[in-house]
Coordinates of C-alpha atoms and ligand atoms in Angstrom, one line a residue:
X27 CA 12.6 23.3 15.0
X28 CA 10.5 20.5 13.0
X29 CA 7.2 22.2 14.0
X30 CA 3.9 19.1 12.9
X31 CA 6.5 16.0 12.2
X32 CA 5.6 14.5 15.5
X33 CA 1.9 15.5 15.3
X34 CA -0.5 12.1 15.1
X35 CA -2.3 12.1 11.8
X36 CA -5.9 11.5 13.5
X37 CA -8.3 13.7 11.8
X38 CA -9.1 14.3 8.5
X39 CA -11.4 17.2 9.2
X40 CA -8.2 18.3 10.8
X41 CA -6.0 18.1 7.8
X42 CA -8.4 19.5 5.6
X43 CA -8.0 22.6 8.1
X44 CA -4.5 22.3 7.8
X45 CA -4.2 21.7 4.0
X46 CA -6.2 24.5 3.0
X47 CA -4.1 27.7 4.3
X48 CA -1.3 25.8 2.0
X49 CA -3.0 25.2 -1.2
X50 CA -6.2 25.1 -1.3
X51 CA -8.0 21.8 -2.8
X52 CA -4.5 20.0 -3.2
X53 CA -2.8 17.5 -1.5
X54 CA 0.9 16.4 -2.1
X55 CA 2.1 13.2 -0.8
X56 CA 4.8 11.3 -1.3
X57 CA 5.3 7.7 -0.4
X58 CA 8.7 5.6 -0.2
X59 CA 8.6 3.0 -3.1
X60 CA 10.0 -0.4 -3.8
X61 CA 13.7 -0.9 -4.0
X62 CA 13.2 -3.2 -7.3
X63 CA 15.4 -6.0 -6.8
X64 CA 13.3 -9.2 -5.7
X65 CA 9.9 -9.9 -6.5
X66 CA 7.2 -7.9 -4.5
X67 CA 6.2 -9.8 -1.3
X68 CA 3.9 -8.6 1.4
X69 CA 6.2 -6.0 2.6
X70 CA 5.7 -4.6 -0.4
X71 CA 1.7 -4.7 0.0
X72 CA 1.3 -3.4 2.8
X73 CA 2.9 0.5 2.7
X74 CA 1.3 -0.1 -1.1
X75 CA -2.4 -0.5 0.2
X76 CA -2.1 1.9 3.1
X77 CA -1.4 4.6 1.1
X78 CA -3.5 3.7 -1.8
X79 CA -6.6 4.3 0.9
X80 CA -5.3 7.5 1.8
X81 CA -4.8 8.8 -2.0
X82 CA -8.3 7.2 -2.8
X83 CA -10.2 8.8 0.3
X84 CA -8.4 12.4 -0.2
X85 CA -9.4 12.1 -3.9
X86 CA -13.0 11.0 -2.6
X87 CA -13.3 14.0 -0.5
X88 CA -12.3 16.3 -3.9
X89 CA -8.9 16.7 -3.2
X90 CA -6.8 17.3 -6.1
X91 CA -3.8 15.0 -4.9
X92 CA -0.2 14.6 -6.2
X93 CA 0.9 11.3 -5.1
X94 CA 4.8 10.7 -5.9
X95 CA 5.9 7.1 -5.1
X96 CA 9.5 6.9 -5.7
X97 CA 11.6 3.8 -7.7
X98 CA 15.0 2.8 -6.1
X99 CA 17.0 1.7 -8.6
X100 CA 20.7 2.4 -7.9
X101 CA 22.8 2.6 -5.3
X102 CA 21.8 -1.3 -3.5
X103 CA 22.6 -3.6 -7.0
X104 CA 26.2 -4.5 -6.0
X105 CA 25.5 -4.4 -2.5
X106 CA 22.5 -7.4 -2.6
X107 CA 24.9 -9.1 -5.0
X108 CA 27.6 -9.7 -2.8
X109 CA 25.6 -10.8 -0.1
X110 CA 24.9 -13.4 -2.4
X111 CA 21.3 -12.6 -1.8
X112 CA 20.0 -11.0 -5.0
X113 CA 21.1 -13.9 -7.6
X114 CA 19.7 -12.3 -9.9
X115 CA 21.8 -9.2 -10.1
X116 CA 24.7 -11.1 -10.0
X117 CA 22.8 -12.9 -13.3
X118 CA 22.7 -9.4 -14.8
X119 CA 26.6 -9.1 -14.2
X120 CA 27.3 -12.4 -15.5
X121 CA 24.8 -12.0 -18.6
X122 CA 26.0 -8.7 -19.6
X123 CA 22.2 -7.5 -18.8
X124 CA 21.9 -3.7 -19.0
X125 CA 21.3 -3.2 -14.6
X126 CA 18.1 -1.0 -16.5
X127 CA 16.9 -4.5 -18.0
X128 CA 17.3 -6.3 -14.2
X129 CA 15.5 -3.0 -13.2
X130 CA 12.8 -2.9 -15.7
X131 CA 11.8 -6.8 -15.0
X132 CA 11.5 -6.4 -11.6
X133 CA 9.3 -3.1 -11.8
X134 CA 7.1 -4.6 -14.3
X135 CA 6.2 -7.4 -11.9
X136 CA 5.6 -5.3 -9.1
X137 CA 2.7 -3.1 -11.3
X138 CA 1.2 -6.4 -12.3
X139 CA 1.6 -7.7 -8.3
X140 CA -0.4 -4.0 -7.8
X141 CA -2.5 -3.9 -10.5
X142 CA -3.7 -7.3 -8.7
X143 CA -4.2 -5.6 -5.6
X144 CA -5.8 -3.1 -7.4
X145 CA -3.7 -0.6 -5.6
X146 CA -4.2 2.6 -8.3
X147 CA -0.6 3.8 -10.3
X148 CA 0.5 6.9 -8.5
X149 CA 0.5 10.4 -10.0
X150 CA 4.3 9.8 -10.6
X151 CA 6.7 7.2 -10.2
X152 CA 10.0 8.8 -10.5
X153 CA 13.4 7.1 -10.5
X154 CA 16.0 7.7 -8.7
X155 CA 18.8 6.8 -11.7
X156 CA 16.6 9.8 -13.8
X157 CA 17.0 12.3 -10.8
X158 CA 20.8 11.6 -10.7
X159 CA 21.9 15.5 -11.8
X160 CA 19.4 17.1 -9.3
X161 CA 20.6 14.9 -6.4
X162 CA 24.2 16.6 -7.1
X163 CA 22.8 20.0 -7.2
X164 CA 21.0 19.1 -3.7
X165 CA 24.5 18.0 -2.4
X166 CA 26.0 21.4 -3.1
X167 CA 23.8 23.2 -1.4
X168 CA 24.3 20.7 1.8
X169 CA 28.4 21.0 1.4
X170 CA 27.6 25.4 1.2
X171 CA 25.6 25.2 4.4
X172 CA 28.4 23.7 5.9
X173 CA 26.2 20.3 6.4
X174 CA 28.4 17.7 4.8
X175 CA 32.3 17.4 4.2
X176 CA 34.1 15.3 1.0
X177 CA 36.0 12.2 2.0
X178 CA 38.5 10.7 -0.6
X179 CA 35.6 10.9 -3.3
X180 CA 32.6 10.6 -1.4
X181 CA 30.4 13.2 0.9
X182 CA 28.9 12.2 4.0
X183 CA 26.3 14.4 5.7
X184 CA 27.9 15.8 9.5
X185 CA 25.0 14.1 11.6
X186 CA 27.1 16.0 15.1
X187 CA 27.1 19.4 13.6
X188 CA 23.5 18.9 12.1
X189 CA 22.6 17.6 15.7
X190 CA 24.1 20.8 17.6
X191 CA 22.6 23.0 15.5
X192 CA 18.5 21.9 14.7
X193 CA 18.7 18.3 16.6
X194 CA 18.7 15.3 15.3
X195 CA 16.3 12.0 15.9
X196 CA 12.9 13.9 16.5
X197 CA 10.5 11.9 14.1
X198 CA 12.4 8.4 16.0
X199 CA 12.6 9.8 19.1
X200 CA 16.2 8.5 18.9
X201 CA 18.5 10.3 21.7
X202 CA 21.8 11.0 19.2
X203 CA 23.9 11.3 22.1
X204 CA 23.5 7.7 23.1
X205 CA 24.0 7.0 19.4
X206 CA 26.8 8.6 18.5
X207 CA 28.2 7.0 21.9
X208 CA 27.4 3.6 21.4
X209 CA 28.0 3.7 17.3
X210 CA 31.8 5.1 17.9
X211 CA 33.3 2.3 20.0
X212 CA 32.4 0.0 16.5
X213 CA 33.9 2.0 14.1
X214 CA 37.0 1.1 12.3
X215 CA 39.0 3.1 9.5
X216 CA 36.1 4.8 7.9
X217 CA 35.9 7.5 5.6
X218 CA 33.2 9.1 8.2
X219 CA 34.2 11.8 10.4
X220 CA 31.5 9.9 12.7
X221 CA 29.7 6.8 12.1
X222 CA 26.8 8.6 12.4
X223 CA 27.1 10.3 9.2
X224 CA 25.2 9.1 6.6
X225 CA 26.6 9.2 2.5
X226 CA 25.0 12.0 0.5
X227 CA 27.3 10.6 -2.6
X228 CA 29.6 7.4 -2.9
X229 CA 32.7 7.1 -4.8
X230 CA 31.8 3.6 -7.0
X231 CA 34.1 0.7 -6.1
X232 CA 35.8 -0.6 -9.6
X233 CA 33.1 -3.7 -10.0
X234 CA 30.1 -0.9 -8.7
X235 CA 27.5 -1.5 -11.8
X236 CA 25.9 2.0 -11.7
X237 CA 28.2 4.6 -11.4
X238 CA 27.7 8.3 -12.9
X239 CA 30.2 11.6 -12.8
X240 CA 30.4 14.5 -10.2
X241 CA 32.2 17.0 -8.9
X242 CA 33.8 14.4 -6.3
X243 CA 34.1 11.0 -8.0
X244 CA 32.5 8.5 -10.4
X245 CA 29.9 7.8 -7.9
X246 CA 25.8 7.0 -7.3
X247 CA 24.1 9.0 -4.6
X248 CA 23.2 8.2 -1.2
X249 CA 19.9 6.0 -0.8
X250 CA 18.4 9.0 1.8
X251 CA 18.9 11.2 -0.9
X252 CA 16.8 10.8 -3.9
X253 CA 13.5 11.2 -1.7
X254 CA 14.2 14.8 -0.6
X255 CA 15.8 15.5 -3.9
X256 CA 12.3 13.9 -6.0
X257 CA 9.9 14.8 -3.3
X258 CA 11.2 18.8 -2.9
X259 CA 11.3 18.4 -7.2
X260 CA 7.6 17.7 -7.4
X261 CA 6.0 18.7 -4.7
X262 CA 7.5 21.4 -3.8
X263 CA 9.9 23.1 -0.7
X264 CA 7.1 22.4 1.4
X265 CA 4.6 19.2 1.1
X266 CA 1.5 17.4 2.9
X267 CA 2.1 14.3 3.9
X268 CA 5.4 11.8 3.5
X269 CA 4.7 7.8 4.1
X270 CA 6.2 4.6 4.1
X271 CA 7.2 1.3 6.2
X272 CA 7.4 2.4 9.8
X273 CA 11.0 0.9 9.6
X274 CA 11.8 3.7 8.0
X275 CA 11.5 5.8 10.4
X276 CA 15.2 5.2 11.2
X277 CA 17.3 5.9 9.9
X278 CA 15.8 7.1 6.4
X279 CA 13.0 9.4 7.4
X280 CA 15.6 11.3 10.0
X281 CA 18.2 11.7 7.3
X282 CA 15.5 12.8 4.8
X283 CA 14.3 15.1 7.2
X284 CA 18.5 16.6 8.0
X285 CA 19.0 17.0 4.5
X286 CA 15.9 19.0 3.6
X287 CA 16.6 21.3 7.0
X288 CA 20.3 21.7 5.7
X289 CA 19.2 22.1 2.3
X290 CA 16.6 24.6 2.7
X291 CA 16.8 26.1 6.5
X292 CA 13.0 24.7 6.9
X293 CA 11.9 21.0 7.2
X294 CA 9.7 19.4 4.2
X295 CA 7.1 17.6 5.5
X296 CA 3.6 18.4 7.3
X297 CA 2.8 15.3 8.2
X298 CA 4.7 12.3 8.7
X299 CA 2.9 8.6 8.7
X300 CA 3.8 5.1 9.0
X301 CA 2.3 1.6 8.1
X302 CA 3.5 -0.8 11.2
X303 CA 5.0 -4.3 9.7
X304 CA 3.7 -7.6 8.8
X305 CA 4.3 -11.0 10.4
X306 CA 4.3 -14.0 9.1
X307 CA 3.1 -17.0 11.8
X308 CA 4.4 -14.6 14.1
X309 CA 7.7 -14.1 13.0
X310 CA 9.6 -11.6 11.0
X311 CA 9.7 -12.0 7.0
X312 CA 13.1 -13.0 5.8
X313 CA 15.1 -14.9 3.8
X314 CA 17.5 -16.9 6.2
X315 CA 14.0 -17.7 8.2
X316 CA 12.5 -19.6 5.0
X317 CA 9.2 -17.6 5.4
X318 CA 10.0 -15.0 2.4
X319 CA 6.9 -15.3 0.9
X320 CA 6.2 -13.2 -2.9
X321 CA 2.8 -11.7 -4.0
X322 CA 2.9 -14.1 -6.9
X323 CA 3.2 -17.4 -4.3
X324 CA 0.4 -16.1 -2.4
X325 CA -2.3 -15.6 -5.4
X326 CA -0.7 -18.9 -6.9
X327 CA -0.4 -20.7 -3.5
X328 CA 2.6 -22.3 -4.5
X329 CA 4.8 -21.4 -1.2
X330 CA 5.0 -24.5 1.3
X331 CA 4.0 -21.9 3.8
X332 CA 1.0 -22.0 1.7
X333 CA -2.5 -24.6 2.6
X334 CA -3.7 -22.6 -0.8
X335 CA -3.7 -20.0 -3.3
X336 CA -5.1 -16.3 -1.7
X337 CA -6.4 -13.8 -4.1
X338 CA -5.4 -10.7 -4.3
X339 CA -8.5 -8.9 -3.1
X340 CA -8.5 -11.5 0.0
X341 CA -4.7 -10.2 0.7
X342 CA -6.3 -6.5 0.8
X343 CA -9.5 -7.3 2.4
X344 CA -7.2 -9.2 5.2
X345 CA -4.7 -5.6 5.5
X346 CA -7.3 -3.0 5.8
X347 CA -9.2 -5.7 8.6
X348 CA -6.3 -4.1 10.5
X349 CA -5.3 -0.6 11.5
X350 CA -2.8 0.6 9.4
X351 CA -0.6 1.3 12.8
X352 CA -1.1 -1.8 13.9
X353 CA 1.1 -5.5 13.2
X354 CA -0.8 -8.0 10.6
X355 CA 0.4 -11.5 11.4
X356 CA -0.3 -13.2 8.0
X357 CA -1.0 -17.2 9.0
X358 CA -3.3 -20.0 7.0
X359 CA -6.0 -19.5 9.4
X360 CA -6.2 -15.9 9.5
X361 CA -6.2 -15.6 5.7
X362 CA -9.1 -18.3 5.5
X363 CA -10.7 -15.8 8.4
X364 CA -10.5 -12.8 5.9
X365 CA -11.2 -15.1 2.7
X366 CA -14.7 -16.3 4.5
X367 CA -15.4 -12.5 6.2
X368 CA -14.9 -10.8 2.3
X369 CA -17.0 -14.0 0.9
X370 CA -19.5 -13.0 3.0
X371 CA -19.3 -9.3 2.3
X372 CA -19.5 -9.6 -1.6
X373 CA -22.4 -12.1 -1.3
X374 CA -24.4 -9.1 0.7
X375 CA -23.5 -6.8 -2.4
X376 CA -24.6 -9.3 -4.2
X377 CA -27.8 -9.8 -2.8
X378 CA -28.4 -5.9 -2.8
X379 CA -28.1 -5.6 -6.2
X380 CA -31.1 -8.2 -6.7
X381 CA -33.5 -7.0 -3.5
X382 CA -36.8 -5.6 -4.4
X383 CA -38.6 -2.0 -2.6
X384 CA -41.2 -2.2 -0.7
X385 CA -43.6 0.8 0.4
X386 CA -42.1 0.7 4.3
X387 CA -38.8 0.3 5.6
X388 CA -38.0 -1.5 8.5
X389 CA -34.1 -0.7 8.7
X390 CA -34.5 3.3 7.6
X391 CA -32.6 4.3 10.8
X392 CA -29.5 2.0 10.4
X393 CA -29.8 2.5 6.7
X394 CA -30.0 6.7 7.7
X395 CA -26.9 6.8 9.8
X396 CA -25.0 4.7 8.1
X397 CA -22.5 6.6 5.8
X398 CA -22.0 9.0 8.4
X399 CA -20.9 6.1 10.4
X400 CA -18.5 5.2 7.6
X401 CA -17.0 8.7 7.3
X402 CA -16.5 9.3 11.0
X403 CA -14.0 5.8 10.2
X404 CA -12.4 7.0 7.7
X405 CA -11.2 9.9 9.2
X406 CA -10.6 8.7 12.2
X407 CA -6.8 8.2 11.4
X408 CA -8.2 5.7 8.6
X409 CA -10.1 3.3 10.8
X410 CA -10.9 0.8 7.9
X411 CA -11.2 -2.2 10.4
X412 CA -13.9 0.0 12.1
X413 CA -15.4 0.8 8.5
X414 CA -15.5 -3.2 7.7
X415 CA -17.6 -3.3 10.5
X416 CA -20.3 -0.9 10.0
X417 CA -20.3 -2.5 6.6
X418 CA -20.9 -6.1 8.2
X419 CA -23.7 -4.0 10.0
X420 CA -25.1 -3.3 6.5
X421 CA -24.6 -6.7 5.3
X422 CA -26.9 -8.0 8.0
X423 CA -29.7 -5.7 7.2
X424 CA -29.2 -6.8 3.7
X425 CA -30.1 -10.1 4.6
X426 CA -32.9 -9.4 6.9
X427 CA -34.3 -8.3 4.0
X428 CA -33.8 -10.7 1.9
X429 CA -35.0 -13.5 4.4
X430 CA -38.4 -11.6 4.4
X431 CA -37.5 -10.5 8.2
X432 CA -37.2 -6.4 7.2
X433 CA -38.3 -4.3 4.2
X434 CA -36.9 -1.4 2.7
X435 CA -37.8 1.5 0.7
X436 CA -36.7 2.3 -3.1
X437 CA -34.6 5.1 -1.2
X438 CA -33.4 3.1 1.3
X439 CA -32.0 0.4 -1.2
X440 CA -30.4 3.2 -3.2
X441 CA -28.8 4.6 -0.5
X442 CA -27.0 1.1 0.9
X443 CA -26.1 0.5 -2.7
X444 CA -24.6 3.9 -3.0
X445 CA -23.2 3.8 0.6
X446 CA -21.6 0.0 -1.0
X447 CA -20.1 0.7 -4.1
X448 CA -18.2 4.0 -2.6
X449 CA -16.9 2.9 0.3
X450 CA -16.3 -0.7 -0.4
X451 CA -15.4 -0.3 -4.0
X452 CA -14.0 3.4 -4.3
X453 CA -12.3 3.7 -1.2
X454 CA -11.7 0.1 0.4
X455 CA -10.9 -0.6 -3.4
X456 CA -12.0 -3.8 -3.0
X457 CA -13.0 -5.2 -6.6
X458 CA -17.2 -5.6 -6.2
X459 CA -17.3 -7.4 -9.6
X460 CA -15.2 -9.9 -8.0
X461 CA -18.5 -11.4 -5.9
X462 CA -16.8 -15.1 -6.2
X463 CA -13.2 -14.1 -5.9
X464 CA -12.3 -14.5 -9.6
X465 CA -12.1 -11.8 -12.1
X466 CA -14.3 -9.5 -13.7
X467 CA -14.0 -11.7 -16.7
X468 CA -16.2 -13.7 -14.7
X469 CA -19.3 -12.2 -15.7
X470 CA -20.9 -13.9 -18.3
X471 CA -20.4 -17.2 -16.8
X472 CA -22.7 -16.2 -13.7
X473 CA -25.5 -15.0 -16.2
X474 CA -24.9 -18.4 -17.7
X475 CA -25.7 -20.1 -14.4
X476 CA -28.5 -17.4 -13.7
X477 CA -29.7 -19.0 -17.2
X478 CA -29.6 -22.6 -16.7
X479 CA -31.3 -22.1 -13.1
X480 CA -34.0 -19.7 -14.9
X481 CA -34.7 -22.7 -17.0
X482 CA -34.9 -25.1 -13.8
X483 CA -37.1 -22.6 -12.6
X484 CA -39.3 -22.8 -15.7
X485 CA -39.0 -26.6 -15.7
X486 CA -40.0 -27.0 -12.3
X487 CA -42.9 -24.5 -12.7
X488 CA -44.2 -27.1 -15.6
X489 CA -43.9 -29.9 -13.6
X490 CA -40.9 -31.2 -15.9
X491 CA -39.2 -33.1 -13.1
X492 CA -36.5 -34.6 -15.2
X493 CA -35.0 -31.4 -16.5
X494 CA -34.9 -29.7 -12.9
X495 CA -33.2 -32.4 -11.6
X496 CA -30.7 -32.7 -14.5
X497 CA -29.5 -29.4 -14.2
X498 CA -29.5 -29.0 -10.2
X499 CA -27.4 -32.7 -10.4
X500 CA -25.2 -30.9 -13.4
X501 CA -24.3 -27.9 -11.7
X502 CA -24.0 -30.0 -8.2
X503 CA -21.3 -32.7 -10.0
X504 CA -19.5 -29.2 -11.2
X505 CA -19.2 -27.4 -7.9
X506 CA -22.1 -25.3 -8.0
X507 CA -24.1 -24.7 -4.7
X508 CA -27.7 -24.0 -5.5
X509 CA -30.4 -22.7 -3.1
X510 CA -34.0 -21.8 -3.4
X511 CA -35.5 -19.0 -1.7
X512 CA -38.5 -17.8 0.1
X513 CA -39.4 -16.3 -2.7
X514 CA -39.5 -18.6 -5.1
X515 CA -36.2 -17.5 -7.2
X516 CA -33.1 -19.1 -6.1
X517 CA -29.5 -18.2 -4.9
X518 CA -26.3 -20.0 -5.9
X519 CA -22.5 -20.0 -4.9
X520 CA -19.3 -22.0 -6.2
X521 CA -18.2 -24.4 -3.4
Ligands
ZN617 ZN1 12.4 7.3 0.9

């Protein structure tokens, strides 16, 4: 039996009941990672961000949390290469490259691509190349169970036996019996007792890159592998919560979950979740379909795909406007949709920051109910598109106020500001520094225009026309929108 695999992850007050019992205060999770050949593209993001809001909202709500995101970095190098796909592993080959130096380049771009995103580091990153003699011992123990059989060098896991015994396909909902029928008919002189059977360990083919000894053959472990061998090693027999891609589902998350039943009579994993996929103009991402776009064309704009550059914080504002279960279609317009809506958002934080109390509030109801509101998202399976809005709702009031059309308490303006900066900054992560969608760096240029406007402001207050105008034309020729307001101070944006 895998009791809670198929139960929906829908309530955090639920988990927390369900947590406790286990180990009280502390969460393990454990999250498939990048295979790092490639630069990171949007696939990458997605899982990346989805699980970075659950780490930073269990964290938020004082969980001590161990989140494991796994590096795959053997077992796929020759394989890419030869479908001529992965040039630059073939590079490697021809270069006489260390495969660690191919490895280590593409991993430090993908930190950099999700340092952007400001997606945080995990608690560890482990690799599956470091975890090769613990993924033998783990292969032992299937082979003594009587799980897995050794064929001419390699050992494949016995899916039919498995299946018979525990069942196989649960998490999928996959009916094996219609598999195994329809996957026999294809197969040809395999090694496999039943195509079905997945490789615990392959024997390495002569030109095989990375290759390491065992009891069976110069070899590299199975890609299912390494996450129940690094996810039992640091989280423990039993764990929380396992994520990744929801194509992962199947065959990798059913294998993960055979091997850890074989391995230790028990499944795993509590809880099970997946991120649904990404589109791009309503199609699949892929090579052979031209639309295989990286993080780094995105934030540079430089794909054709592209109408222009999309910052990083507008990529994760535009992901968490979704539900995490649901498809993002990534398209010109929508991106400019999400660029606008987060625009407007950081110009209402903006303006927070800078209102003044007054002795009533107008808005003290929307303003009272209004991080309760934001919780009740949150754990509502992480609603963030639902939290966005309640957060619009806040903008609004934000600018009532500062139109002169509301007031608000000392209180009350404490509260929206703390109410921002948690769930906006902490736990949306999106970056509130970032008010013109640059970088923090940014800072002392804006108190440079706050400057040069202070001194319109003075200019105009002493009737010295010519050095108003100056400056409002000289900010104007450079881009600068510049507004006065109600109150006599003034408001400005970069075009
Ligand atoms: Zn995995």
């Amino acid at each position: 039996m895998i009791p809670n695999n198929l139960t929906i992850y829908n309530s955090m007050s639920r988990c927390k009941e369900l947590f406790e019992p286990l180990h009280p205060g502390r969460v393990g999770m454990y999250v498939c990672g990048p295979t790092v050949y490639g630069d990171g593209h949007l696939g990458h993001a997605r899982p990346a961000i989805t699980f970075d809001i659950l780490f930073r909202y269990l964290t938020h709500l004082g969980y001590k949390v161990r989140y494991v995101r796994n590096i795959t970095d053997v077992g796929h190098l020759e394989h890419d290469a030869d479908d001529g796909e992965d040039k630059v592993a073939k590079k490697a080959r021809l270069e006489q490259l260390e495969p660690m130096e191919v490895v280590q380049f593409y991993l430090n771009r993908y930190h950099q691509a999700m340092d952007a995103l400001n997606v945080l580091p995990p608690s560890i990153e482990p690799h599956a190349s470091g975890h090769i003699i613990e993924q033998i011992e783990y292969i032992k123990t299937i082979l003594d169970a009587g799980y897995a059989y050794v064929s001419e060098g390699s050992v494949y896991f016995d899916v039919p036996k498995f299946n018979r015994d525990h069942g196989y396909g649960k998490l999928s909902g996959r009916n094996i019996d219609e598999l195994l029928a329809t996957t026999r008919e294809l197969d040809g002189q395999s090694q496999k007792r039943n195509p079905a059977d997945f490789a615990l360990w392959k024997k390495a083919a002569p030109e095989h890159i990375m290759h390491w000894p065992s009891p069976w053959s110069e070899g590299f472990p199975g890609w299912h592998l390494e996450c129940s061998t690094m996810g039992e090693k640091y989280l423990g027999a039993q764990f929380d919560i396992h994520g990744g891609g929801m194509d992962l589902k199947f065959p990798h998350h059913e294998c993960e979950i055979a091997q850890s039943v074989a391995h230790n009579g028990q499944p795993t994993v509590h809880y099970w979740m997946h991120n649904n996929m990404i589109t791009i103009n309503g199609k699949k991402m892929g090579k052979s379909l031209g639309n295989f776009i990286t993080l780094e064309e995105f934030f540079t704009g430089s794909h054709p795909l592209l109408a222009q550059p999309y910052s990083p914080m507008t990529i994760r504002f535009f992901i968490l406007q979704a539900h995490y279960r649901g498809t993002v279609d990534f398209s010109n317009d929508a991106l400019q949709g999400a660029e606008a809506a987060l625009k407007r958002m950081l110009e209402g934080w903006k303006r927070l920051r800078d209102l003044k109390p007054a002795d009533q509030s107008t808005v003290a109801e929307t303003v009272s109910t209004l991080r309760q509101r934001c919780y009740e998202a949150m754990d509502d399976d992480l609603n963030t598109p639902v939290l966005i809005a309640h957060l619009f709702d806040a903008c609004r009031v934000i600018n009532q106020i500062n139109d002169g059309n509301a007031t608000a308490t000392q209180a009350d303006l404490d509260e929206l500001r703390s109410v921002f900066s948690t769930f906006l900054g902490d736990i949306l992560g999106i970056r509130l520094d970032d008010a013109q969608g640059g970088e923090s760096s940014m800072k002392p240029y804006e108190e440079a225009v706050d400057l040069l406007l202070q001194i319109r402001k003075d200019a105009k207050a002493n009737k010295d026309w010519a050095t108003s105008d100056k400056i409002r034309d000289a900010l104007a020729a450079i881009g600068f929108s510049v507004k006065d307001t109600k109150d006599g101070g003034f408001e400005w944006s970069l075009k």
